[in-house]
mmCIF file with all atom_site columns, C-alpha atoms in Angstrom:
data_model
loop_
_atom_site.group_PDB
_atom_site.id
_atom_site.type_symbol
_atom_site.label_atom_id
_atom_site.label_alt_id
_atom_site.label_comp_id
_atom_site.label_asym_id
_atom_site.label_entity_id
_atom_site.label_seq_id
_atom_site.pdbx_PDB_ins_code
_atom_site.Cartn_x
_atom_site.Cartn_y
_atom_site.Cartn_z
_atom_site.occupancy
_atom_site.B_iso_or_equiv
_atom_site.pdbx_formal_charge
_atom_site.auth_seq_id
_atom_site.auth_comp_id
_atom_site.auth_asym_id
_atom_site.auth_atom_id
_atom_site.pdbx_PDB_model_num
ATOM 1   C CA . MET A 1 1   ? 155.070 78.718  106.245 1.00 0.00 ? 1   MET A CA 1
ATOM 2   C CA . ALA A 1 2   ? 158.520 77.139  106.159 1.00 0.00 ? 2   ALA A CA 1
ATOM 3   C CA . GLN A 1 3   ? 157.516 74.901  109.056 1.00 0.00 ? 3   GLN A CA 1
ATOM 4   C CA . CYS A 1 4   ? 154.372 73.627  107.326 1.00 0.00 ? 4   CYS A CA 1
ATOM 5   C CA . SER A 1 5   ? 154.222 70.249  105.685 1.00 0.00 ? 5   SER A CA 1
ATOM 6   C CA . SER A 1 6   ? 154.275 70.209  101.902 1.00 0.00 ? 6   SER A CA 1
ATOM 7   C CA . GLN A 1 7   ? 150.569 69.303  101.844 1.00 0.00 ? 7   GLN A CA 1
ATOM 8   C CA . TRP A 1 8   ? 149.610 72.283  104.011 1.00 0.00 ? 8   TRP A CA 1
ATOM 9   C CA . ARG A 1 9   ? 152.037 74.543  102.168 1.00 0.00 ? 9   ARG A CA 1
ATOM 10  C CA . SER A 1 10  ? 150.353 73.851  98.825  1.00 0.00 ? 10  SER A CA 1
ATOM 11  C CA . LYS A 1 11  ? 146.897 74.441  100.351 1.00 0.00 ? 11  LYS A CA 1
ATOM 12  C CA . LEU A 1 12  ? 148.082 77.673  101.953 1.00 0.00 ? 12  LEU A CA 1
ATOM 13  C CA . MET A 1 13  ? 149.630 78.876  98.706  1.00 0.00 ? 13  MET A CA 1
ATOM 14  C CA . ALA A 1 14  ? 146.419 78.093  96.820  1.00 0.00 ? 14  ALA A CA 1
ATOM 15  C CA . LYS A 1 15  ? 144.383 80.025  99.398  1.00 0.00 ? 15  LYS A CA 1
ATOM 16  C CA . LEU A 1 16  ? 146.764 82.996  99.246  1.00 0.00 ? 16  LEU A CA 1
ATOM 17  C CA . HIS A 1 17  ? 146.651 82.936  95.463  1.00 0.00 ? 17  HIS A CA 1
ATOM 18  C CA . GLY A 1 18  ? 142.839 82.913  95.520  1.00 0.00 ? 18  GLY A CA 1
ATOM 19  C CA . GLU A 1 19  ? 142.681 85.812  97.964  1.00 0.00 ? 19  GLU A CA 1
ATOM 20  C CA . CYS A 1 20  ? 145.184 87.820  95.922  1.00 0.00 ? 20  CYS A CA 1
ATOM 21  C CA . ASN A 1 21  ? 143.054 87.272  92.827  1.00 0.00 ? 21  ASN A CA 1
ATOM 22  C CA . GLU A 1 22  ? 139.946 88.406  94.710  1.00 0.00 ? 22  GLU A CA 1
ATOM 23  C CA . ILE A 1 23  ? 141.695 91.562  95.918  1.00 0.00 ? 23  ILE A CA 1
ATOM 24  C CA . CYS A 1 24  ? 142.893 92.334  92.401  1.00 0.00 ? 24  CYS A CA 1
ATOM 25  C CA . GLU A 1 25  ? 139.358 91.827  91.107  1.00 0.00 ? 25  GLU A CA 1
ATOM 26  C CA . GLN A 1 26  ? 137.898 94.194  93.707  1.00 0.00 ? 26  GLN A CA 1
ATOM 27  C CA . TYR A 1 27  ? 140.539 96.790  92.933  1.00 0.00 ? 27  TYR A CA 1
ATOM 28  C CA . ALA A 1 28  ? 139.797 96.487  89.220  1.00 0.00 ? 28  ALA A CA 1
ATOM 29  C CA . GLN A 1 29  ? 136.092 97.044  89.935  1.00 0.00 ? 29  GLN A CA 1
ATOM 30  C CA . CYS A 1 30  ? 136.884 100.179 91.954  1.00 0.00 ? 30  CYS A CA 1
ATOM 31  C CA . ARG A 1 31  ? 139.103 101.477 89.182  1.00 0.00 ? 31  ARG A CA 1
ATOM 32  C CA . ALA A 1 32  ? 136.383 100.711 86.633  1.00 0.00 ? 32  ALA A CA 1
ATOM 33  C CA . ARG A 1 33  ? 133.857 102.760 88.632  1.00 0.00 ? 33  ARG A CA 1
ATOM 34  C CA . VAL A 1 34  ? 136.272 105.692 88.887  1.00 0.00 ? 34  VAL A CA 1
ATOM 35  C CA . ASP A 1 35  ? 137.073 105.412 85.174  1.00 0.00 ? 35  ASP A CA 1
ATOM 36  C CA . ALA A 1 36  ? 133.347 105.347 84.375  1.00 0.00 ? 36  ALA A CA 1
ATOM 37  C CA . ALA A 1 37  ? 132.806 108.487 86.460  1.00 0.00 ? 37  ALA A CA 1
ATOM 38  C CA . THR A 1 38  ? 135.689 110.165 84.649  1.00 0.00 ? 38  THR A CA 1
ATOM 39  C CA . ALA A 1 39  ? 134.231 109.165 81.277  1.00 0.00 ? 39  ALA A CA 1
ATOM 40  C CA . ILE A 1 40  ? 130.835 110.554 82.252  1.00 0.00 ? 40  ILE A CA 1
ATOM 41  C CA . LEU A 1 41  ? 132.460 113.817 83.309  1.00 0.00 ? 41  LEU A CA 1
ATOM 42  C CA . SER A 1 42  ? 134.370 114.020 80.028  1.00 0.00 ? 42  SER A CA 1
ATOM 43  C CA . GLU A 1 43  ? 131.238 113.288 77.973  1.00 0.00 ? 43  GLU A CA 1
ATOM 44  C CA . TYR A 1 44  ? 129.359 115.933 79.948  1.00 0.00 ? 44  TYR A CA 1
ATOM 45  C CA . LEU A 1 45  ? 131.999 118.562 79.198  1.00 0.00 ? 45  LEU A CA 1
ATOM 46  C CA . VAL A 1 46  ? 132.096 117.607 75.497  1.00 0.00 ? 46  VAL A CA 1
ATOM 47  C CA . MET A 1 47  ? 128.298 117.815 75.348  1.00 0.00 ? 47  MET A CA 1
ATOM 48  C CA . LEU A 1 48  ? 128.327 121.267 76.921  1.00 0.00 ? 48  LEU A CA 1
ATOM 49  C CA . ARG A 1 49  ? 131.009 122.528 74.560  1.00 0.00 ? 49  ARG A CA 1
ATOM 50  C CA . ALA A 1 50  ? 129.315 121.076 71.468  1.00 0.00 ? 50  ALA A CA 1
ATOM 51  C CA . GLY A 1 51  ? 125.835 122.288 72.386  1.00 0.00 ? 51  GLY A CA 1
ATOM 52  C CA . GLN A 1 52  ? 124.278 125.721 72.267  1.00 0.00 ? 52  GLN A CA 1
ATOM 53  C CA . ARG A 1 53  ? 124.908 126.282 75.934  1.00 0.00 ? 53  ARG A CA 1
ATOM 54  C CA . PRO A 1 54  ? 127.909 128.339 76.937  1.00 0.00 ? 54  PRO A CA 1
ATOM 55  C CA . THR A 1 55  ? 130.979 126.506 78.159  1.00 0.00 ? 55  THR A CA 1
ATOM 56  C CA . PRO A 1 56  ? 130.743 126.072 81.917  1.00 0.00 ? 56  PRO A CA 1
ATOM 57  C CA . SER A 1 57  ? 132.749 128.430 84.033  1.00 0.00 ? 57  SER A CA 1
ATOM 58  C CA . TYR A 1 58  ? 136.128 127.486 85.412  1.00 0.00 ? 58  TYR A CA 1
ATOM 59  C CA . THR A 1 59  ? 134.589 127.224 88.877  1.00 0.00 ? 59  THR A CA 1
ATOM 60  C CA . HIS A 1 60  ? 132.028 124.712 87.581  1.00 0.00 ? 60  HIS A CA 1
ATOM 61  C CA . ILE A 1 61  ? 134.781 122.561 86.090  1.00 0.00 ? 61  ILE A CA 1
ATOM 62  C CA . ALA A 1 62  ? 136.870 122.934 89.264  1.00 0.00 ? 62  ALA A CA 1
ATOM 63  C CA . ASP A 1 63  ? 133.854 121.913 91.356  1.00 0.00 ? 63  ASP A CA 1
ATOM 64  C CA . LEU A 1 64  ? 133.360 118.807 89.223  1.00 0.00 ? 64  LEU A CA 1
ATOM 65  C CA . SER A 1 65  ? 137.045 117.976 89.662  1.00 0.00 ? 65  SER A CA 1
ATOM 66  C CA . THR A 1 66  ? 136.780 118.438 93.439  1.00 0.00 ? 66  THR A CA 1
ATOM 67  C CA . VAL A 1 67  ? 133.812 116.084 93.679  1.00 0.00 ? 67  VAL A CA 1
ATOM 68  C CA . LEU A 1 68  ? 135.486 113.534 91.407  1.00 0.00 ? 68  LEU A CA 1
ATOM 69  C CA . GLU A 1 69  ? 138.647 113.630 93.538  1.00 0.00 ? 69  GLU A CA 1
ATOM 70  C CA . TYR A 1 70  ? 136.528 113.040 96.653  1.00 0.00 ? 70  TYR A CA 1
ATOM 71  C CA . LEU A 1 71  ? 134.897 110.028 94.974  1.00 0.00 ? 71  LEU A CA 1
ATOM 72  C CA . ARG A 1 72  ? 138.295 108.651 93.989  1.00 0.00 ? 72  ARG A CA 1
ATOM 73  C CA . ASN A 1 73  ? 139.571 109.018 97.554  1.00 0.00 ? 73  ASN A CA 1
ATOM 74  C CA . GLN A 1 74  ? 136.475 107.260 98.898  1.00 0.00 ? 74  GLN A CA 1
ATOM 75  C CA . ALA A 1 75  ? 136.990 104.354 96.491  1.00 0.00 ? 75  ALA A CA 1
ATOM 76  C CA . VAL A 1 76  ? 140.629 104.007 97.532  1.00 0.00 ? 76  VAL A CA 1
ATOM 77  C CA . ARG A 1 77  ? 139.745 104.251 101.232 1.00 0.00 ? 77  ARG A CA 1
ATOM 78  C CA . GLN A 1 78  ? 137.060 101.578 100.913 1.00 0.00 ? 78  GLN A CA 1
ATOM 79  C CA . TYR A 1 79  ? 139.483 99.332  99.062  1.00 0.00 ? 79  TYR A CA 1
ATOM 80  C CA . ASP A 1 80  ? 142.111 99.831  101.784 1.00 0.00 ? 80  ASP A CA 1
ATOM 81  C CA . ASP A 1 81  ? 139.534 99.106  104.494 1.00 0.00 ? 81  ASP A CA 1
ATOM 82  C CA . ARG A 1 82  ? 138.572 95.835  102.825 1.00 0.00 ? 82  ARG A CA 1
ATOM 83  C CA . ILE A 1 83  ? 142.213 94.828  102.829 1.00 0.00 ? 83  ILE A CA 1
ATOM 84  C CA . GLN A 1 84  ? 142.840 95.802  106.461 1.00 0.00 ? 84  GLN A CA 1
ATOM 85  C CA . TYR A 1 85  ? 139.515 94.641  107.893 1.00 0.00 ? 85  TYR A CA 1
ATOM 86  C CA . PRO A 1 86  ? 138.190 91.906  105.585 1.00 0.00 ? 86  PRO A CA 1
ATOM 87  C CA . ILE A 1 87  ? 135.837 90.450  108.208 1.00 0.00 ? 87  ILE A CA 1
ATOM 88  C CA . SER A 1 88  ? 134.154 93.715  109.161 1.00 0.00 ? 88  SER A CA 1
ATOM 89  C CA . ARG A 1 89  ? 130.635 94.067  107.787 1.00 0.00 ? 89  ARG A CA 1
ATOM 90  C CA . PHE A 1 90  ? 130.318 97.719  108.667 1.00 0.00 ? 90  PHE A CA 1
ATOM 91  C CA . ARG A 1 91  ? 131.893 100.129 106.273 1.00 0.00 ? 91  ARG A CA 1
ATOM 92  C CA . TYR A 1 92  ? 132.200 103.775 107.027 1.00 0.00 ? 92  TYR A CA 1
ATOM 93  C CA . GLU A 1 93  ? 132.360 106.671 104.689 1.00 0.00 ? 93  GLU A CA 1
ATOM 94  C CA . THR A 1 94  ? 133.993 109.889 105.652 1.00 0.00 ? 94  THR A CA 1
ATOM 95  C CA . GLU A 1 95  ? 131.812 112.925 105.508 1.00 0.00 ? 95  GLU A CA 1
ATOM 96  C CA . PRO A 1 96  ? 132.643 115.278 102.667 1.00 0.00 ? 96  PRO A CA 1
ATOM 97  C CA . THR A 1 97  ? 134.627 118.327 103.651 1.00 0.00 ? 97  THR A CA 1
ATOM 98  C CA . ASP A 1 98  ? 133.011 121.744 103.534 1.00 0.00 ? 98  ASP A CA 1
ATOM 99  C CA . GLU A 1 99  ? 134.825 122.379 100.269 1.00 0.00 ? 99  GLU A CA 1
ATOM 100 C CA . VAL A 1 100 ? 133.264 119.270 98.696  1.00 0.00 ? 100 VAL A CA 1
ATOM 101 C CA . ARG A 1 101 ? 129.804 120.100 100.068 1.00 0.00 ? 101 ARG A CA 1
ATOM 102 C CA . GLN A 1 102 ? 130.000 123.622 98.680  1.00 0.00 ? 102 GLN A CA 1
ATOM 103 C CA . ALA A 1 103 ? 131.164 122.272 95.317  1.00 0.00 ? 103 ALA A CA 1
ATOM 104 C CA . ILE A 1 104 ? 128.198 119.877 95.244  1.00 0.00 ? 104 ILE A CA 1
ATOM 105 C CA . GLN A 1 105 ? 125.802 122.714 96.093  1.00 0.00 ? 105 GLN A CA 1
ATOM 106 C CA . ARG A 1 106 ? 127.230 124.942 93.347  1.00 0.00 ? 106 ARG A CA 1
ATOM 107 C CA . ILE A 1 107 ? 126.946 122.107 90.817  1.00 0.00 ? 107 ILE A CA 1
ATOM 108 C CA . GLN A 1 108 ? 123.323 121.495 91.831  1.00 0.00 ? 108 GLN A CA 1
ATOM 109 C CA . VAL A 1 109 ? 122.543 125.188 91.396  1.00 0.00 ? 109 VAL A CA 1
ATOM 110 C CA . ASP A 1 110 ? 124.291 125.276 88.003  1.00 0.00 ? 110 ASP A CA 1
ATOM 111 C CA . LEU A 1 111 ? 122.396 122.192 86.834  1.00 0.00 ? 111 LEU A CA 1
ATOM 112 C CA . SER A 1 112 ? 119.050 123.510 88.064  1.00 0.00 ? 112 SER A CA 1
ATOM 113 C CA . LEU A 1 113 ? 119.679 126.796 86.229  1.00 0.00 ? 113 LEU A CA 1
ATOM 114 C CA . ALA A 1 114 ? 120.658 124.882 83.087  1.00 0.00 ? 114 ALA A CA 1
ATOM 115 C CA . THR A 1 115 ? 117.462 122.808 83.133  1.00 0.00 ? 115 THR A CA 1
ATOM 116 C CA . THR A 1 116 ? 115.228 125.837 83.701  1.00 0.00 ? 116 THR A CA 1
ATOM 117 C CA . ALA A 1 117 ? 116.944 127.719 80.857  1.00 0.00 ? 117 ALA A CA 1
ATOM 118 C CA . VAL A 1 118 ? 116.234 124.933 78.353  1.00 0.00 ? 118 VAL A CA 1
#
């Protein structure tokens, strides 16, 4: 950049500034989605505690935390991939671990039991 003419330097700086803003915007969107998921989880737990239903078991809460952590990691990984490989059109998602799959299955069972009990 030091070897560029002043005209090219200003254009390059403007382009870098624009790309930095775009990256910050994408990161903010990812954080907003994770924050929204966290808010939904919190509202769900408040609803369960305030309602007539018994408070969910510790394992149910731990399972929700496990799934939420997986979602957070996926959001961070996708953000990192966009930074490293901005041209790539193909995104990959890692398969959930067995622990995450089992947590999802237990949550589905808990929710199906909760809906049949109501």
